[in-house]
Amino acid sequence: MTTTTLPAYDLTGRTAFVTGAASGIGRATAALLARAGATVHCADRDEDGLKETAALVARQGGTAHTHALDVTDRLALAAAVSAAGPLHVMAAIAGIMHTSTVLETRDEDLDRVLAVNFKGVLYACQEAARSMIASGVPGSIVTMASGAMDTASPGLLCYSVTKAAVVQLTKTLATEAGPHGIRVNAIAPGWIRTPMTDRHEPAAQQQAEAAMVRHSPLGRVGEAEDIAHAVLHLASDASAFTTGQILRPNGGVAMPW
Ligand SMILES: NC(=O)c1ccc[n+]([C@@H]2O[C@H](COP(=O)([O-])OP(=O)(O)OC[C@H]3O[C@@H](n4cnc5c(N)ncnc54)[C@H](O)[C@@H]3O)[C@@H](O)[C@H]2O)c1
């Protein structure tokens, strides 16, 4: 397959593991990392979506392996990472949205969002770092935070708390894994058009997108591929001196709150 002509972005011969790869940002990331030359391991709980991602990668001439699993299952994730062999890249992207006001938030809501959005990312980071240290690979770990990590909006307590926790995990692991040559960075996207944001009523969807467009100097909402390119940058040697950082691909939106 023809890959990039820019050597720093070339992932030929490298192995990348992508969680949340059955949809949206995860699928776009798996496809782009494969286009850059990586062998991609796609993990998600959605088996049908995984097959579609693998077919997309194959149509591009790349190689994708699929792992149907729940990222909250530490043992399943460990087994999949181990089966992938020495990892060069981990993109921990799987996540869920949850909305409830502070007063309506139940223990089970908080537990589930924390389990997927924080523990799932923690397990992915741990398994990736163990693989990289054991094989002596100076790899790159990319986590998925959100602009919600440091803004407040009604109903988003659980989600935003988990994304702030992902940032803290990212920075802490960067300090601990750096001496092994492992880089750890987070991406905090703004509003990106994916199945996660498409679940609104059409009128509410249009209103939300129009607000984003109004607040963005670039005058558009983001697409999954915009975030995939940010992941490629952090996964590749192009960002060799970057670690412990939060990249904010958000169209320049300054949240009004
Ligand atoms: N879309 C946005 O506007 C936006 C903005 C900021 C951050 N993000 C973050 O980006 C990431 C991807 O979001 P997206 O917009 O592509 O959403 P999406 O719903 O299209 O994709 C999420 C994927 O994660 C998978 N997943 C969810 N829970 C899982 C679990 N327990 N185990 C395994 N797989 C699981 C889903 O099956 C799905 O394939 C999420 O972490 C999200 O919080 C999205």
PDB file of N, CA and C in Angstrom, residues 34-77:
ATOM      1  N   ALA A  34      -3.896   3.007   9.562  1.00  0.00           N
ATOM      2  CA  ALA A  34      -3.606   1.967   8.564  1.00  0.00           C
ATOM      3  C   ALA A  34      -3.082   2.605   7.275  1.00  0.00           C
ATOM      4  N   ARG A  35      -3.707   3.733   6.870  1.00  0.00           N
ATOM      5  CA  ARG A  35      -3.216   4.422   5.658  1.00  0.00           C
ATOM      6  C   ARG A  35      -1.784   4.895   5.841  1.00  0.00           C
ATOM      7  N   ALA A  36      -1.410   5.212   7.090  1.00  0.00           N
ATOM      8  CA  ALA A  36      -0.031   5.644   7.361  1.00  0.00           C
ATOM      9  C   ALA A  36       0.923   4.454   7.444  1.00  0.00           C
ATOM     10  N   GLY A  37       0.380   3.238   7.313  1.00  0.00           N
ATOM     11  CA  GLY A  37       1.242   2.066   7.217  1.00  0.00           C
ATOM     12  C   GLY A  37       1.187   1.107   8.387  1.00  0.00           C
ATOM     13  N   ALA A  38       0.461   1.476   9.452  1.00  0.00           N
ATOM     14  CA  ALA A  38       0.430   0.607  10.636  1.00  0.00           C
ATOM     15  C   ALA A  38      -0.461  -0.613  10.414  1.00  0.00           C
ATOM     16  N   THR A  39      -0.128  -1.693  11.093  1.00  0.00           N
ATOM     17  CA  THR A  39      -1.072  -2.799  11.259  1.00  0.00           C
ATOM     18  C   THR A  39      -1.953  -2.407  12.421  1.00  0.00           C
ATOM     19  N   VAL A  40      -3.270  -2.388  12.212  1.00  0.00           N
ATOM     20  CA  VAL A  40      -4.137  -1.889  13.284  1.00  0.00           C
ATOM     21  C   VAL A  40      -4.932  -3.022  13.927  1.00  0.00           C
ATOM     22  N   HIS A  41      -4.997  -2.954  15.248  1.00  0.00           N
ATOM     23  CA  HIS A  41      -5.835  -3.861  16.039  1.00  0.00           C
ATOM     24  C   HIS A  41      -7.001  -3.031  16.555  1.00  0.00           C
ATOM     25  N   CYS A  42      -8.196  -3.433  16.133  1.00  0.00           N
ATOM     26  CA  CYS A  42      -9.405  -2.659  16.421  1.00  0.00           C
ATOM     27  C   CYS A  42     -10.216  -3.348  17.510  1.00  0.00           C
ATOM     28  N   ALA A  43     -10.456  -2.662  18.615  1.00  0.00           N
ATOM     29  CA  ALA A  43     -11.222  -3.251  19.723  1.00  0.00           C
ATOM     30  C   ALA A  43     -12.491  -2.440  19.946  1.00  0.00           C
ATOM     31  N   ASP A  44     -13.573  -3.135  20.233  1.00  0.00           N
ATOM     32  CA  ASP A  44     -14.852  -2.473  20.501  1.00  0.00           C
ATOM     33  C   ASP A  44     -15.816  -3.557  20.988  1.00  0.00           C
ATOM     34  N   ARG A  45     -16.920  -3.116  21.617  1.00  0.00           N
ATOM     35  CA  ARG A  45     -17.931  -4.108  22.020  1.00  0.00           C
ATOM     36  C   ARG A  45     -18.930  -4.357  20.888  1.00  0.00           C
ATOM     37  N   ASP A  46     -18.872  -3.533  19.833  1.00  0.00           N
ATOM     38  CA  ASP A  46     -19.810  -3.617  18.712  1.00  0.00           C
ATOM     39  C   ASP A  46     -19.176  -4.452  17.593  1.00  0.00           C
ATOM     40  N   GLU A  47     -19.551  -5.740  17.537  1.00  0.00           N
ATOM     41  CA  GLU A  47     -18.903  -6.655  16.581  1.00  0.00           C
ATOM     42  C   GLU A  47     -19.189  -6.279  15.134  1.00  0.00           C
ATOM     43  N   ASP A  48     -20.447  -5.894  14.841  1.00  0.00           N
ATOM     44  CA  ASP A  48     -20.792  -5.546  13.458  1.00  0.00           C
ATOM     45  C   ASP A  48     -20.010  -4.309  13.003  1.00  0.00           C
ATOM     46  N   GLY A  49     -19.929  -3.331  13.914  1.00  0.00           N
ATOM     47  CA  GLY A  49     -19.178  -2.116  13.587  1.00  0.00           C
ATOM     48  C   GLY A  49     -17.708  -2.422  13.353  1.00  0.00           C
ATOM     49  N   LEU A  50     -17.176  -3.345  14.127  1.00  0.00           N
ATOM     50  CA  LEU A  50     -15.768  -3.730  13.950  1.00  0.00           C
ATOM     51  C   LEU A  50     -15.543  -4.326  12.560  1.00  0.00           C
ATOM     52  N   LYS A  51     -16.511  -5.170  12.141  1.00  0.00           N
ATOM     53  CA  LYS A  51     -16.371  -5.784  10.800  1.00  0.00           C
ATOM     54  C   LYS A  51     -16.360  -4.704   9.724  1.00  0.00           C
ATOM     55  N   GLU A  52     -17.221  -3.677   9.885  1.00  0.00           N
ATOM     56  CA  GLU A  52     -17.253  -2.587   8.890  1.00  0.00           C
ATOM     57  C   GLU A  52     -15.928  -1.831   8.873  1.00  0.00           C
ATOM     58  N   THR A  53     -15.360  -1.609  10.058  1.00  0.00           N
ATOM     59  CA  THR A  53     -14.064  -0.908  10.106  1.00  0.00           C
ATOM     60  C   THR A  53     -12.981  -1.741   9.434  1.00  0.00           C
ATOM     61  N   ALA A  54     -12.981  -3.052   9.732  1.00  0.00           N
ATOM     62  CA  ALA A  54     -11.963  -3.928   9.128  1.00  0.00           C
ATOM     63  C   ALA A  54     -12.116  -3.933   7.609  1.00  0.00           C
ATOM     64  N   ALA A  55     -13.366  -3.920   7.130  1.00  0.00           N
ATOM     65  CA  ALA A  55     -13.597  -3.912   5.676  1.00  0.00           C
ATOM     66  C   ALA A  55     -13.100  -2.608   5.067  1.00  0.00           C
ATOM     67  N   LEU A  56     -13.319  -1.499   5.783  1.00  0.00           N
ATOM     68  CA  LEU A  56     -12.849  -0.194   5.311  1.00  0.00           C
ATOM     69  C   LEU A  56     -11.323  -0.188   5.188  1.00  0.00           C
ATOM     70  N   VAL A  57     -10.659  -0.701   6.217  1.00  0.00           N
ATOM     71  CA  VAL A  57      -9.188  -0.750   6.194  1.00  0.00           C
ATOM     72  C   VAL A  57      -8.715  -1.645   5.043  1.00  0.00           C
ATOM     73  N   ALA A  58      -9.394  -2.772   4.869  1.00  0.00           N
ATOM     74  CA  ALA A  58      -9.001  -3.702   3.796  1.00  0.00           C
ATOM     75  C   ALA A  58      -9.177  -3.045   2.420  1.00  0.00           C
ATOM     76  N   ARG A  59     -10.276  -2.276   2.251  1.00  0.00           N
ATOM     77  CA  ARG A  59     -10.492  -1.584   0.964  1.00  0.00           C
ATOM     78  C   ARG A  59      -9.368  -0.607   0.663  1.00  0.00           C
ATOM     79  N   GLN A  60      -8.776  -0.055   1.727  1.00  0.00           N
ATOM     80  CA  GLN A  60      -7.635   0.879   1.551  1.00  0.00           C
ATOM     81  C   GLN A  60      -6.329   0.136   1.283  1.00  0.00           C
ATOM     82  N   GLY A  61      -6.379  -1.220   1.412  1.00  0.00           N
ATOM     83  CA  GLY A  61      -5.166  -2.013   1.213  1.00  0.00           C
ATOM     84  C   GLY A  61      -4.393  -2.248   2.494  1.00  0.00           C
ATOM     85  N   GLY A  62      -5.005  -1.940   3.644  1.00  0.00           N
ATOM     86  CA  GLY A  62      -4.322  -2.103   4.934  1.00  0.00           C
ATOM     87  C   GLY A  62      -4.702  -3.399   5.630  1.00  0.00           C
ATOM     88  N   THR A  63      -4.145  -3.570   6.828  1.00  0.00           N
ATOM     89  CA  THR A  63      -4.408  -4.781   7.606  1.00  0.00           C
ATOM     90  C   THR A  63      -5.016  -4.414   8.946  1.00  0.00           C
ATOM     91  N   ALA A  64      -6.201  -4.999   9.222  1.00  0.00           N
ATOM     92  CA  ALA A  64      -6.853  -4.759  10.513  1.00  0.00           C
ATOM     93  C   ALA A  64      -7.240  -6.083  11.157  1.00  0.00           C
ATOM     94  N   HIS A  65      -6.978  -6.183  12.438  1.00  0.00           N
ATOM     95  CA  HIS A  65      -7.428  -7.332  13.231  1.00  0.00           C
ATOM     96  C   HIS A  65      -8.490  -6.815  14.181  1.00  0.00           C
ATOM     97  N   THR A  66      -9.505  -7.637  14.460  1.00  0.00           N
ATOM     98  CA  THR A  66     -10.582  -7.162  15.325  1.00  0.00           C
ATOM     99  C   THR A  66     -10.619  -7.924  16.643  1.00  0.00           C
ATOM    100  N   HIS A  67     -10.995  -7.219  17.699  1.00  0.00           N
ATOM    101  CA  HIS A  67     -11.124  -7.802  19.036  1.00  0.00           C
ATOM    102  C   HIS A  67     -12.451  -7.312  19.618  1.00  0.00           C
ATOM    103  N   ALA A  68     -13.425  -8.189  19.656  1.00  0.00           N
ATOM    104  CA  ALA A  68     -14.720  -7.813  20.238  1.00  0.00           C
ATOM    105  C   ALA A  68     -14.607  -7.935  21.753  1.00  0.00           C
ATOM    106  N   LEU A  69     -14.653  -6.814  22.429  1.00  0.00           N
ATOM    107  CA  LEU A  69     -14.499  -6.825  23.887  1.00  0.00           C
ATOM    108  C   LEU A  69     -15.082  -5.554  24.487  1.00  0.00           C
ATOM    109  N   ASP A  70     -15.298  -5.642  25.791  1.00  0.00           N
ATOM    110  CA  ASP A  70     -15.727  -4.474  26.555  1.00  0.00           C
ATOM    111  C   ASP A  70     -14.484  -3.926  27.249  1.00  0.00           C
ATOM    112  N   VAL A  71     -14.215  -2.645  27.085  1.00  0.00           N
ATOM    113  CA  VAL A  71     -12.968  -2.092  27.648  1.00  0.00           C
ATOM    114  C   VAL A  71     -12.967  -2.091  29.178  1.00  0.00           C
ATOM    115  N   THR A  72     -14.119  -2.327  29.787  1.00  0.00           N
ATOM    116  CA  THR A  72     -14.142  -2.402  31.253  1.00  0.00           C
ATOM    117  C   THR A  72     -13.710  -3.781  31.739  1.00  0.00           C
ATOM    118  N   ASP A  73     -13.495  -4.697  30.799  1.00  0.00           N
ATOM    119  CA  ASP A  73     -13.051  -6.057  31.141  1.00  0.00           C
ATOM    120  C   ASP A  73     -11.522  -6.092  31.021  1.00  0.00           C
ATOM    121  N   ARG A  74     -10.873  -5.880  32.143  1.00  0.00           N
ATOM    122  CA  ARG A  74      -9.412  -5.749  32.142  1.00  0.00           C
ATOM    123  C   ARG A  74      -8.721  -6.967  31.535  1.00  0.00           C
ATOM    124  N   LEU A  75      -9.218  -8.166  31.874  1.00  0.00           N
ATOM    125  CA  LEU A  75      -8.561  -9.383  31.397  1.00  0.00           C
ATOM    126  C   LEU A  75      -8.706  -9.541  29.883  1.00  0.00           C
ATOM    127  N   ALA A  76      -9.897  -9.191  29.373  1.00  0.00           N
ATOM    128  CA  ALA A  76     -10.119  -9.296  27.922  1.00  0.00           C
ATOM    129  C   ALA A  76      -9.208  -8.327  27.179  1.00  0.00           C
ATOM    130  N   LEU A  77      -9.076  -7.136  27.722  1.00  0.00           N
ATOM    131  CA  LEU A  77      -8.217  -6.130  27.092  1.00  0.00           C
ATOM    132  C   LEU A  77      -6.750  -6.578  27.134  1.00  0.00           C
TER     133      LEU A  77
END
